[in-house]
Coordinates of C-alpha atoms in Angstrom, one line a residue:
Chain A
X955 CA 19.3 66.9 -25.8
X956 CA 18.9 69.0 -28.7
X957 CA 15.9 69.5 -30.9
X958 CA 15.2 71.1 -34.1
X959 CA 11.9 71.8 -35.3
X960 CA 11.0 73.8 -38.8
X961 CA 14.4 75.4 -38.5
X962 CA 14.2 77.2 -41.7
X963 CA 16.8 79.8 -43.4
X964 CA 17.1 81.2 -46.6
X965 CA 20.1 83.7 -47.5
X966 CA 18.4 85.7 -50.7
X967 CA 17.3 82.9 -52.9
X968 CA 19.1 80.1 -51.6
X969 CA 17.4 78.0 -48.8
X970 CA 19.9 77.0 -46.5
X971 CA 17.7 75.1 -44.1
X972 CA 14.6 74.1 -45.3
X973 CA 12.6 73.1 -42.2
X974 CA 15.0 70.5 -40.5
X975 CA 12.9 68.3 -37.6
X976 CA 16.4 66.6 -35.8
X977 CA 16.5 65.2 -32.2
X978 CA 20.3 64.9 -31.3
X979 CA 20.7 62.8 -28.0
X980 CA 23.6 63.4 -25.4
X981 CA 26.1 60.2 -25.8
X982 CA 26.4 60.2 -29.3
X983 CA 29.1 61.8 -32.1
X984 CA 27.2 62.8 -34.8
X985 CA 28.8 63.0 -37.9
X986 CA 27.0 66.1 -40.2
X987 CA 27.9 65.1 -44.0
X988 CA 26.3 66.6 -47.1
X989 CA 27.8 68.5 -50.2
X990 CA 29.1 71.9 -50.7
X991 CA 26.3 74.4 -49.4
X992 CA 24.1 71.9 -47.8
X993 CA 23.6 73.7 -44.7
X994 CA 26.0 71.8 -42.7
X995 CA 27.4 74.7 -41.7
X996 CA 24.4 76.9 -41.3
X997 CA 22.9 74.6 -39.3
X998 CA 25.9 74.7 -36.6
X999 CA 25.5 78.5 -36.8
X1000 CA 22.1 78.1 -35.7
X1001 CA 23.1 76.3 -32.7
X1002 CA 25.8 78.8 -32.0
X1003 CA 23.8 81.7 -32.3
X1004 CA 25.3 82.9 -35.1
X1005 CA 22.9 82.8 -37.9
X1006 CA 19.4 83.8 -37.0
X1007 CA 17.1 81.4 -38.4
X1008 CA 14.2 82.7 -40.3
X1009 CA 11.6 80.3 -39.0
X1010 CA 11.5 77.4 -36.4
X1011 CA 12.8 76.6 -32.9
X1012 CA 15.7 74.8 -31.7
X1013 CA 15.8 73.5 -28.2
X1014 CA 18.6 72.4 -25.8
X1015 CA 17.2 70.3 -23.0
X1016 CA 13.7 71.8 -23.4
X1017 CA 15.2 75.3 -23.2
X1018 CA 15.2 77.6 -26.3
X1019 CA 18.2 78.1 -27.3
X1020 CA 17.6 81.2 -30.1
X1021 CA 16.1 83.7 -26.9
X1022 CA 18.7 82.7 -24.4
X1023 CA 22.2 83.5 -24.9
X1024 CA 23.4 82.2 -21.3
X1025 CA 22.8 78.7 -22.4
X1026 CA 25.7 78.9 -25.0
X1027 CA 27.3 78.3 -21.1
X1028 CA 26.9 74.5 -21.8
X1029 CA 28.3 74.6 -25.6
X1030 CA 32.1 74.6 -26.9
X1031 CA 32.7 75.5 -30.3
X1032 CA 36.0 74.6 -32.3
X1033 CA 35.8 76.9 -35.5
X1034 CA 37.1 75.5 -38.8
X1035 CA 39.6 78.6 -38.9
X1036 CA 41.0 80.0 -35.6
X1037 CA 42.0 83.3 -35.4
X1038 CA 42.8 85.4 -32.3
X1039 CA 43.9 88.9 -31.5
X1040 CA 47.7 89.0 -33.2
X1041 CA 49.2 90.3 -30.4
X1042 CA 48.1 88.3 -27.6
X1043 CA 49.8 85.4 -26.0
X1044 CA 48.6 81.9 -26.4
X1045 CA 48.1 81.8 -22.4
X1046 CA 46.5 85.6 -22.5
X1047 CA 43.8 83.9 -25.1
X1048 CA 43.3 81.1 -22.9
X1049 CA 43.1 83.7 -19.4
X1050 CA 40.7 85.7 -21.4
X1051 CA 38.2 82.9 -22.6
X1052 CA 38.2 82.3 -18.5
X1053 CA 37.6 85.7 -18.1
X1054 CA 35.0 86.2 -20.6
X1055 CA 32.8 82.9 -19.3
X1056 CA 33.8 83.4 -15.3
X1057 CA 30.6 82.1 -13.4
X1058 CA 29.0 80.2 -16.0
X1059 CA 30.9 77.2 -15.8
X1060 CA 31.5 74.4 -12.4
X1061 CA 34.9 73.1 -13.5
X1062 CA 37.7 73.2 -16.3
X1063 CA 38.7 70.3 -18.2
X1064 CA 42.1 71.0 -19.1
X1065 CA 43.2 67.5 -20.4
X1066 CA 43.7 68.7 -23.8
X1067 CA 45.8 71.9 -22.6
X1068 CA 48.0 69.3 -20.7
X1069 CA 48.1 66.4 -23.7
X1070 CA 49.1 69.0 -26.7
X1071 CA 51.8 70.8 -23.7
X1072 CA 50.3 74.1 -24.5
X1073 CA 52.5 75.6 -21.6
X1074 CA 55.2 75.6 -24.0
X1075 CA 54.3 77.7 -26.4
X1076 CA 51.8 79.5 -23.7
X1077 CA 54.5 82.6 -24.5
X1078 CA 54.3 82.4 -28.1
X1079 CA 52.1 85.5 -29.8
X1080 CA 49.0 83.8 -31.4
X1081 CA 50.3 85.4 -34.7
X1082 CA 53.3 83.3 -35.0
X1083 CA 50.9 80.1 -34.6
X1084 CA 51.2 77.7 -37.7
X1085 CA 47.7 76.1 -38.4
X1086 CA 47.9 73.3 -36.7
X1087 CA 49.0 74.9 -33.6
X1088 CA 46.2 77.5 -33.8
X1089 CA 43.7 74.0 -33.9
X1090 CA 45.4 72.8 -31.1
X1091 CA 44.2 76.0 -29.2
X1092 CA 41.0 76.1 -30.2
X1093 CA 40.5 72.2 -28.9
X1094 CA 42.0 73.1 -25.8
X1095 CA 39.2 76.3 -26.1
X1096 CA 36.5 74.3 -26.8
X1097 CA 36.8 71.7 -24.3
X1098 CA 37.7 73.7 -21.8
X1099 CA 34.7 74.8 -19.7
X1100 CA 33.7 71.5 -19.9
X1101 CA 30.3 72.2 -21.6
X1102 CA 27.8 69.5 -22.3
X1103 CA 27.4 69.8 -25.8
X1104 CA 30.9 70.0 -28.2
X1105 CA 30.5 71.7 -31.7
X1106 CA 33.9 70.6 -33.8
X1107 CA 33.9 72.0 -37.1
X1108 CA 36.6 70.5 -39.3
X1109 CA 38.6 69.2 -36.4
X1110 CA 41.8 67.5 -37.4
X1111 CA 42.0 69.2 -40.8
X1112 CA 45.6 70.6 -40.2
X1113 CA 46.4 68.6 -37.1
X1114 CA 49.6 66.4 -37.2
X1115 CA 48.9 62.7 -36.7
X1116 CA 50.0 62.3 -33.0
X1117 CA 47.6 65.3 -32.1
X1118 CA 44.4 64.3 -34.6
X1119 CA 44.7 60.5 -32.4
X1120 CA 45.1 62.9 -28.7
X1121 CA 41.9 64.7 -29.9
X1122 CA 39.6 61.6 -31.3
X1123 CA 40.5 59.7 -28.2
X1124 CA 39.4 63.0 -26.0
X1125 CA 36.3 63.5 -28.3
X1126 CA 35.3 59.2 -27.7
X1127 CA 36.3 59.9 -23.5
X1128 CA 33.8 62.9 -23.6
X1129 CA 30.8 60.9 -25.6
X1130 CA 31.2 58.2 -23.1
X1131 CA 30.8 60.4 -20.5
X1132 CA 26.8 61.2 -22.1
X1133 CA 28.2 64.5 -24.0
X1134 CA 26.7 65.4 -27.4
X1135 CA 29.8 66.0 -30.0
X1136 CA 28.8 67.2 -33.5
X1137 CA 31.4 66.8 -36.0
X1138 CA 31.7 67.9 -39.3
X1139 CA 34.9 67.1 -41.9
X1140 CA 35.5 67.3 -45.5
X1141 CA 37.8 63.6 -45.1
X1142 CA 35.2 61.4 -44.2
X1143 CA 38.2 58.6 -43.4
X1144 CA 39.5 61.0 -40.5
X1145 CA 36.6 60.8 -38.0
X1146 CA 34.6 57.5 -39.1
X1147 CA 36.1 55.3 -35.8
X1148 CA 34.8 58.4 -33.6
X1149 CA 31.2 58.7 -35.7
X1150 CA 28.3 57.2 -33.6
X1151 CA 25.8 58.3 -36.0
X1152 CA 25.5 60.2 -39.2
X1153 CA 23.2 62.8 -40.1
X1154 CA 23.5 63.6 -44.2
X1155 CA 21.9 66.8 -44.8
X1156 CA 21.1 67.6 -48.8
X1157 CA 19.8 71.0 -49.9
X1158 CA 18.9 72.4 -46.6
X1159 CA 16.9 69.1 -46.0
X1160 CA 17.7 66.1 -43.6
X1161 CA 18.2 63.2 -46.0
X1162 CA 18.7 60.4 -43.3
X1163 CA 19.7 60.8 -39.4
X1164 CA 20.8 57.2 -39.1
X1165 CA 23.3 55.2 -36.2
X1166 CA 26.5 54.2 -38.4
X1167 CA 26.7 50.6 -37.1
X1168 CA 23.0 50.4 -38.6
X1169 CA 24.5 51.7 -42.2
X1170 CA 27.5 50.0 -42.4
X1171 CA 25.6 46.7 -41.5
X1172 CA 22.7 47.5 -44.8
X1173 CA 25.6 48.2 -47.1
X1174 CA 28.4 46.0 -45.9
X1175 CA 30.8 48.7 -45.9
X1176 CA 32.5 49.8 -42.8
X1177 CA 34.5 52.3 -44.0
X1178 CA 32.2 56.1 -44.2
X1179 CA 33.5 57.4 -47.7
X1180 CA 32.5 54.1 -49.4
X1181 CA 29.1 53.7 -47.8
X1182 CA 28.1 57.8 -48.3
X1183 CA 29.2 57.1 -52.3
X1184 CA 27.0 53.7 -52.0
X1185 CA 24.2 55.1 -50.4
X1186 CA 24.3 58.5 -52.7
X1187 CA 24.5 56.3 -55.9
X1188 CA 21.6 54.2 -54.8
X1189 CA 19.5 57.3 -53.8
X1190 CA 19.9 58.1 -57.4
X1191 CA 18.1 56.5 -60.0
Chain B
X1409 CA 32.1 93.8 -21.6
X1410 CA 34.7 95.2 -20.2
X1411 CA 36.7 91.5 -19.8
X1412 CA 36.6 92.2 -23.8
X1413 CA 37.6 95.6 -23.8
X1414 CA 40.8 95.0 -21.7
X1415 CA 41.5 92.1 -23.8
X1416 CA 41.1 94.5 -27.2
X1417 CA 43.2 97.2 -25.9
X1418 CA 46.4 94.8 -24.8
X1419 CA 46.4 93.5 -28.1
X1420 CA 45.7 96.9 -30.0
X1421 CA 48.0 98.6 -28.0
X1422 CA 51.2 96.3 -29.2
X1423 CA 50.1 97.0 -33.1
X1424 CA 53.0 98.4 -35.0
X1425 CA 49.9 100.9 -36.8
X1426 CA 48.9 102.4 -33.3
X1427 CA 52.6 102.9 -32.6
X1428 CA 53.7 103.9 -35.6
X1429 CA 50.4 106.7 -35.5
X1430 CA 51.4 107.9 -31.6
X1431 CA 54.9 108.3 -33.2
X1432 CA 53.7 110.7 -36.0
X1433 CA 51.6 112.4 -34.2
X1434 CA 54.7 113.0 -31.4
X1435 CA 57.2 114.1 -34.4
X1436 CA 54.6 116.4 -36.4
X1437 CA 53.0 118.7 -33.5
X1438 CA 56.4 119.2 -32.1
X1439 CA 58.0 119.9 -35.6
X1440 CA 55.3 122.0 -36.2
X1441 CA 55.4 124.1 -32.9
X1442 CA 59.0 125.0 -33.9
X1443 CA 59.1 125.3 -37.5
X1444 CA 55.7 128.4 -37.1
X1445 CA 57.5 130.4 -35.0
X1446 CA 54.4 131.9 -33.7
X1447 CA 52.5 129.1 -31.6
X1448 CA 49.4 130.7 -33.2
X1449 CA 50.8 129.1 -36.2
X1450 CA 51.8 126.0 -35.6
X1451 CA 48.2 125.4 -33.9
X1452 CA 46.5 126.4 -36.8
X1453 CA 49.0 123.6 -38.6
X1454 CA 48.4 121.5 -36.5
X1455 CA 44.6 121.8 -36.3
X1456 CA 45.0 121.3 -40.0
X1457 CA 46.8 117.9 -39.4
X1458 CA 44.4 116.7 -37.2
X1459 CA 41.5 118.1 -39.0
X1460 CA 42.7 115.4 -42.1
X1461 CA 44.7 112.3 -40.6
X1462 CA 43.0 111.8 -37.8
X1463 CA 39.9 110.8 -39.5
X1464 CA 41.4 108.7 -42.1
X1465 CA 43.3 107.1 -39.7
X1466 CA 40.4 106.2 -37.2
X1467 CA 38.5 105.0 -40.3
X1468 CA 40.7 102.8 -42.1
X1469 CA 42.2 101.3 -38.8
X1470 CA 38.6 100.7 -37.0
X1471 CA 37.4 99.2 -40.3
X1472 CA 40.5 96.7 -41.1
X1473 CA 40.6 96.1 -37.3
X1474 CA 37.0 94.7 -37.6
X1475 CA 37.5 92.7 -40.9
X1476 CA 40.3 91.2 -39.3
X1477 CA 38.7 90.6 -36.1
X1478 CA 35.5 88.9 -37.4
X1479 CA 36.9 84.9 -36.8
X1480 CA 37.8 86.0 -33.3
X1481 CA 34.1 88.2 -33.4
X1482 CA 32.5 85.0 -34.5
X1483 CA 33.8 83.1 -31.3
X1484 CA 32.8 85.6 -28.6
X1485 CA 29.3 85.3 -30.3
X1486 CA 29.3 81.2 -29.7
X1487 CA 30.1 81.7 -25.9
X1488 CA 27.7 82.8 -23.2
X1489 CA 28.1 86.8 -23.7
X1490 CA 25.3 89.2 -25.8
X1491 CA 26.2 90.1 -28.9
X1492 CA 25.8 93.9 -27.6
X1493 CA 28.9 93.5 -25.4
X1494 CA 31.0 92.2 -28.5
X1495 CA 30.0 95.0 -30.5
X1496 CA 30.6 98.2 -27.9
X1497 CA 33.8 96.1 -26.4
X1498 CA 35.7 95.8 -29.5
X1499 CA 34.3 99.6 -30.6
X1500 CA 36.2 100.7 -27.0
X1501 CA 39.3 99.0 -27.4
X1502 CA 39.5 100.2 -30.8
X1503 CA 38.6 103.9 -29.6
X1504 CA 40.6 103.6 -26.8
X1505 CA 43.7 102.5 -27.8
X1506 CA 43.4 105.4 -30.5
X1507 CA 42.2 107.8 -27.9
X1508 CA 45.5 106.8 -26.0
X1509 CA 47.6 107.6 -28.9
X1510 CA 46.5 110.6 -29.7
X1511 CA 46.6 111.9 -26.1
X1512 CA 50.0 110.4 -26.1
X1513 CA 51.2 111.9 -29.5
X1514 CA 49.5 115.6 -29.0
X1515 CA 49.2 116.3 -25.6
X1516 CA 52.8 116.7 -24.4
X1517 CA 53.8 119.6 -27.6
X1518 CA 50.0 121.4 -26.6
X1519 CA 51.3 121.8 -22.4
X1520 CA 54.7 122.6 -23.5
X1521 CA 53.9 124.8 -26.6
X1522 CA 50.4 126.0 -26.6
X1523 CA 48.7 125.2 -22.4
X1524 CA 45.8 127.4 -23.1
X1525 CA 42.4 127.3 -23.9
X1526 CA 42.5 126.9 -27.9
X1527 CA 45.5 124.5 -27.2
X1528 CA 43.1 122.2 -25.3
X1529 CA 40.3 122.8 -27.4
X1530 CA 42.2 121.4 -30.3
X1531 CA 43.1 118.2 -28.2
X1532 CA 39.5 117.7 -26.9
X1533 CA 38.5 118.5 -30.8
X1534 CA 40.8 116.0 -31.9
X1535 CA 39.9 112.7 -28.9
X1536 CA 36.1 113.6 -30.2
X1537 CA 36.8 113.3 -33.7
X1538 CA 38.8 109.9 -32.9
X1539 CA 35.8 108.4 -30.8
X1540 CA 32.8 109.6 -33.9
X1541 CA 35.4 108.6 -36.9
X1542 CA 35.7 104.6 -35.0
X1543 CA 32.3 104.7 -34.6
X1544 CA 31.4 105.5 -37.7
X1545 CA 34.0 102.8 -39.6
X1546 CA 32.9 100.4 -36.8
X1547 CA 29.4 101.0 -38.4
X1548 CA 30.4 101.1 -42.3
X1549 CA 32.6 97.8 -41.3
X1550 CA 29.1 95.9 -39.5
X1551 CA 26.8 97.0 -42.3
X1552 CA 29.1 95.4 -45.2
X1553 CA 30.4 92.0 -45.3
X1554 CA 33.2 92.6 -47.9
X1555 CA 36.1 93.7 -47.1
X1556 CA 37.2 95.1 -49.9
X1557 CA 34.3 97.3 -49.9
X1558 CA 33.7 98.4 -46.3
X1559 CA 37.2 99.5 -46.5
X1560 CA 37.1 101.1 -49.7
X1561 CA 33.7 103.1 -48.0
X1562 CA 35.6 104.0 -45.1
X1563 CA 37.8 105.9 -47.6
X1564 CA 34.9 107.1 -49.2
X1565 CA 33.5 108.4 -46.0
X1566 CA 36.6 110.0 -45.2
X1567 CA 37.5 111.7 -49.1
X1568 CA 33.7 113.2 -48.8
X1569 CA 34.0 114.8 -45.1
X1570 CA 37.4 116.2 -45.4
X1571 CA 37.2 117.5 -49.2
X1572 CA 33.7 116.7 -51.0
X1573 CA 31.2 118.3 -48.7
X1574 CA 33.6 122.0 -48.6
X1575 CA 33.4 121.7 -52.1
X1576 CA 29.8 121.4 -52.0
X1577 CA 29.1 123.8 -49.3
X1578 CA 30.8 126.3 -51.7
X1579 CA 29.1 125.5 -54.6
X1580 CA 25.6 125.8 -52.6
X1581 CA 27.0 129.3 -51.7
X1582 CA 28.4 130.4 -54.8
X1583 CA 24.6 129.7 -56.8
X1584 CA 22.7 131.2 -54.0
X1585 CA 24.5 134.1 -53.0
X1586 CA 22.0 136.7 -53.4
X1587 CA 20.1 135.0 -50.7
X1588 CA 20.2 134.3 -46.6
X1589 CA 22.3 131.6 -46.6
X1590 CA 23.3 131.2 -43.0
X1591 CA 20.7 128.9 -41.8
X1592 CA 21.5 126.6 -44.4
X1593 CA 25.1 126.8 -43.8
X1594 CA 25.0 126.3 -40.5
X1595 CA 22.7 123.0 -41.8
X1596 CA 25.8 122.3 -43.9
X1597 CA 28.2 122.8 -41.3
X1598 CA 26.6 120.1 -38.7
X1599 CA 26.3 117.7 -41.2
X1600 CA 30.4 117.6 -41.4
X1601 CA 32.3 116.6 -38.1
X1602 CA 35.3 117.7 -39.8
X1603 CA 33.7 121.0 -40.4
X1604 CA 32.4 121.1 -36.2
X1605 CA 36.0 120.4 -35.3
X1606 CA 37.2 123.4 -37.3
X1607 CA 35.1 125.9 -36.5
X1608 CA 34.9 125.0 -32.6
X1609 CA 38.9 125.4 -32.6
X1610 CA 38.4 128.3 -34.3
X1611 CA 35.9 130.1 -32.6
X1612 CA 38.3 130.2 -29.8
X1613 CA 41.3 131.2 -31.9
X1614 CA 39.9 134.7 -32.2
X1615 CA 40.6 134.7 -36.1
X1616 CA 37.7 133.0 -37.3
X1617 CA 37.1 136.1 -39.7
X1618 CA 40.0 135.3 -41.6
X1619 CA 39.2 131.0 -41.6
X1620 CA 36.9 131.0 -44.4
X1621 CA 33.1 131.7 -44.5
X1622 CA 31.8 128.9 -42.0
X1623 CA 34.1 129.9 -39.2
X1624 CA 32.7 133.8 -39.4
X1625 CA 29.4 132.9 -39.7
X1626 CA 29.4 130.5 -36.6
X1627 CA 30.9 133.4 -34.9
X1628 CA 28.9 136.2 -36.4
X1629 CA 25.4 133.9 -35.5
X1630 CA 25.7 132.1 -32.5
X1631 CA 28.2 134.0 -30.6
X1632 CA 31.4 131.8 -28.9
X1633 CA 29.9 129.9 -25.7
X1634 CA 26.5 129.0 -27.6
X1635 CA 28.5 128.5 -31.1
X1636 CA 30.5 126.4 -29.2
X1637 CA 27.8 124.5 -27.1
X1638 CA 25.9 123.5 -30.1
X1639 CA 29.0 122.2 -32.3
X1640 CA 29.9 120.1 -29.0
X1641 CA 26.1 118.8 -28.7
X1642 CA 26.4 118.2 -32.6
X1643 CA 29.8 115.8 -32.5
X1644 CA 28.1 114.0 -29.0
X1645 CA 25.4 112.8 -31.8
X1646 CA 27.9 112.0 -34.3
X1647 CA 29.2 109.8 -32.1
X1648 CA 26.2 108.4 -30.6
X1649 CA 24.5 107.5 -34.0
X1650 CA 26.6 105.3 -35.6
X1651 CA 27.0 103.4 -31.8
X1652 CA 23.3 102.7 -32.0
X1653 CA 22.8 102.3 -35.5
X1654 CA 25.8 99.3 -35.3
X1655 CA 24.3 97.9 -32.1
X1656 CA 21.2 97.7 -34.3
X1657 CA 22.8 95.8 -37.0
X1658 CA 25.5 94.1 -35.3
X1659 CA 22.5 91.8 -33.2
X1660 CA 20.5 91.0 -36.2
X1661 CA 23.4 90.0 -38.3
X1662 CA 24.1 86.7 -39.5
X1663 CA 27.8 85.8 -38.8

């Protein structure tokens, strides 16, 4: 679904992507792990049309995804901090987004809006939000246009238990259904039953793009912190 | 483009700031019409108020707006919509909402006070000076990532156009008095908006000989209706400048 080739970015000195070659198929959750300034998050940038890559191409379907910025149509993004206008209403922000992507999209999915009753607090200003409610909203954002590709940066950080469960199980529904969801988290123990495969990324480089089942078979270790620590410690010599 | 401008403006528009400004604005022309006397007076007062706070105003506000707005920025850029019709829709909810507040907070005292010519002049002097001072924090606030220091620049802008470059002008005229200095000043005089505010207002105010060298020499050279075509031609491109020049930037950045 997705393909990276020679995607390659350097802010100043530091190479953030140092020509990553990734195929990412639809029907999977792919897990993005790697330190502190591995280029996790400038690689979802790149896919969001964000960050401008320097060199390379990155593809969605065959279509080039850096030229075209009506195919962001079939991505959802969920930032890792949500922030909206202060002074809009939870359902303004939600009638705007419809407003803003009117006749790019078939049909809404508005499962999550329903599941985490955003009607209730669809009168509340977006400043008065705690954090968690904020993620809530931009879940029910992200999923909404029903787009084929889901981008989930930090997902359940700040999500209460009850809603973290509503979203994983929404996240699985929407794999199964052939969608490509990237994921990325600093708890590796929060997403591991949703992961499907796991692509480490180490200094702007792809280390391994590997299916979990495969890794947790090699290593005997089910559990994703763990087996990243084991496979880290063995990569060392 | 403009799905994001109407969404801007509602939320703008409910800021305590851009009340809080509409309400000064209100309370000073009208206190200002009465305490003069003389309505000649209390427009060159308030031409003087507009002259300095609107400026600052439009530049710290437009900057913080955009520091503040860049999580929400960074999400319009990761949905189907050009990054050009981010950029000009948050610059026109910002300008708007501040064009609304200044129509809102000078126009009533100007139709009740002061309905003529100058009196308008000032208002339409004061709506420019709103759209070119957003532009040009839009710009500083695009350009730098900090926000620290894109908002201390906007208050660097704003120290040099409404005191430094006076100063300079001056000092430039002082040295080289013995020459023909009124090309240059002229120069001088486009390169401040402040300065093309002032003198506009003034060349209609009929005192201009007693406002200081740059208003008499405006008049003295150009005459009112070309003196004033030129100064209105010269704030059009101090607005569009900064529109294009953030454009520019704002789709090559990395967010």
């Amino acid at each position: 679904m997705i393909t990276a080739r020679n995607l390659t970015k350097t802010f100043g000195r530091l190479k953030a992507l140092d020509s990553v070659n990734v195929v990412l198929k639809g029907g999977r959750s792919i897990m993005l792990i790697g330190p502190n300034g591995s280029g996790k998050t400038t690689f979802i940038k790149c896919l969001l049309g964000l960050v401008i890559p320097d060199e390379g191409w990155l593809t969605l379907d065959g279509e080039d995804l850096l030229g075209d910025h009506t195919l962001r149509r079939r991505i959802g993004y969920m930032p890792q901090i949500g922030r909206f206008p202060d002074h809009l209403k939870v359902g303004q922000v939600i009638d705007m987004m419809r407003e803003i992507r009117r006749g790019t999209f078939t049909r809404t999915d508005e499962d999550l809006i329903e599941a985490f009753d955003m009607a209730k607090i669809s009168h509340k200003t977006t400043r008065t939000l705690s954090g968690g409610m904020r993620q809530k909203l931009s879940a029910c954002l992200a999923f909404l246009f029903n787009p084929d590709v889901l981008v989930l940066d930090e997902p359940t950080a700040g999500l209460d238990p009850v809603a973290a469960e509503i979203l994983k199980e929404k996240v699985r529904a929407e794999r199964d259904r052939g969608k490509l969801v990237l994921l990325t988290s600093h708890i590796l123990s929060d997403l591991e039953d949703i992961t499907s495969e796991v692509l480490y990324l180490i200094e702007g480089r792809v280390q391994f793009h590997r299916p979990m089942a495969e890794l947790a078979e090699e290593h005997g270790e089910q559990r994703l912190g763990p087996l990243i620590a084991r496979i880290m410690k063995a990569a060392k010599p | 483009m403009t799905r994001i401008v109407k969404y801007v403006l509602r939320d703008i528009l409910r800021s305590r700031i851009v009340l809080a400004y509409t309400g000064f604005l209100l309370a000073a022309s009208f206190g200002l019409f009465h305490l003069g006397g003389e309505i000649s007076k209390g427009l060159v007062g308030l031409l003087s108020l507009v002259l300095i706070v609107v400026p600052l105003v439009c530049l710290v506000f437009g900057t913080i707006h955009f520091y503040n707005s860049y999580e929400f920025i960074e999400l319009l850029a990761a949905q189907p919509v050009k990054r050009r019709s981010i950029l000009i829709g948050e610059f026109l909810g910002v300008a708007g909402a501040l064009t609304a507040a200044m129509i809102v907070g000078i126009a009533p005292p100007v139709v009740l006070y002061a309905a003529s010519t100058t009196g308008f002049t000032l208002l339409a002097v004061g709506l420019a000076l709103t759209v070119l001072f957003t532009a040009i924090a839009f710009l500083g606030a695009v350009a730098t990532r900090d926000k620290a220091r894109g908002v201390g620049l906007a208050l660097l802008v704003w120290f040099y156009f409404a005191l430094l470059h006076d100063g300079l002008m001056l000092l430039v005229m002082f040295f080289f008095e013995d020459y023909p200095l009124e090309k240059p000043a002229m120069a001088m005089i486009a390169l401040n908006p402040i300065d093309l505010g002032r003198v506009i207002v003034l060349l209609q105010m009929d005192v201009s000989a007693m406002m200081g060298y740059t208003g008499a020499l405006m008049k003295d050279l150009l005459g009112s209706t070309l003196g004033i075509s030129a100064g209105v031609a010269a704030l059009l491109l101090w607005a569009a400048l900064p529109v294009f020049a953030s454009n520019w930037i704002f789709r090559r950045k990395d967010l």
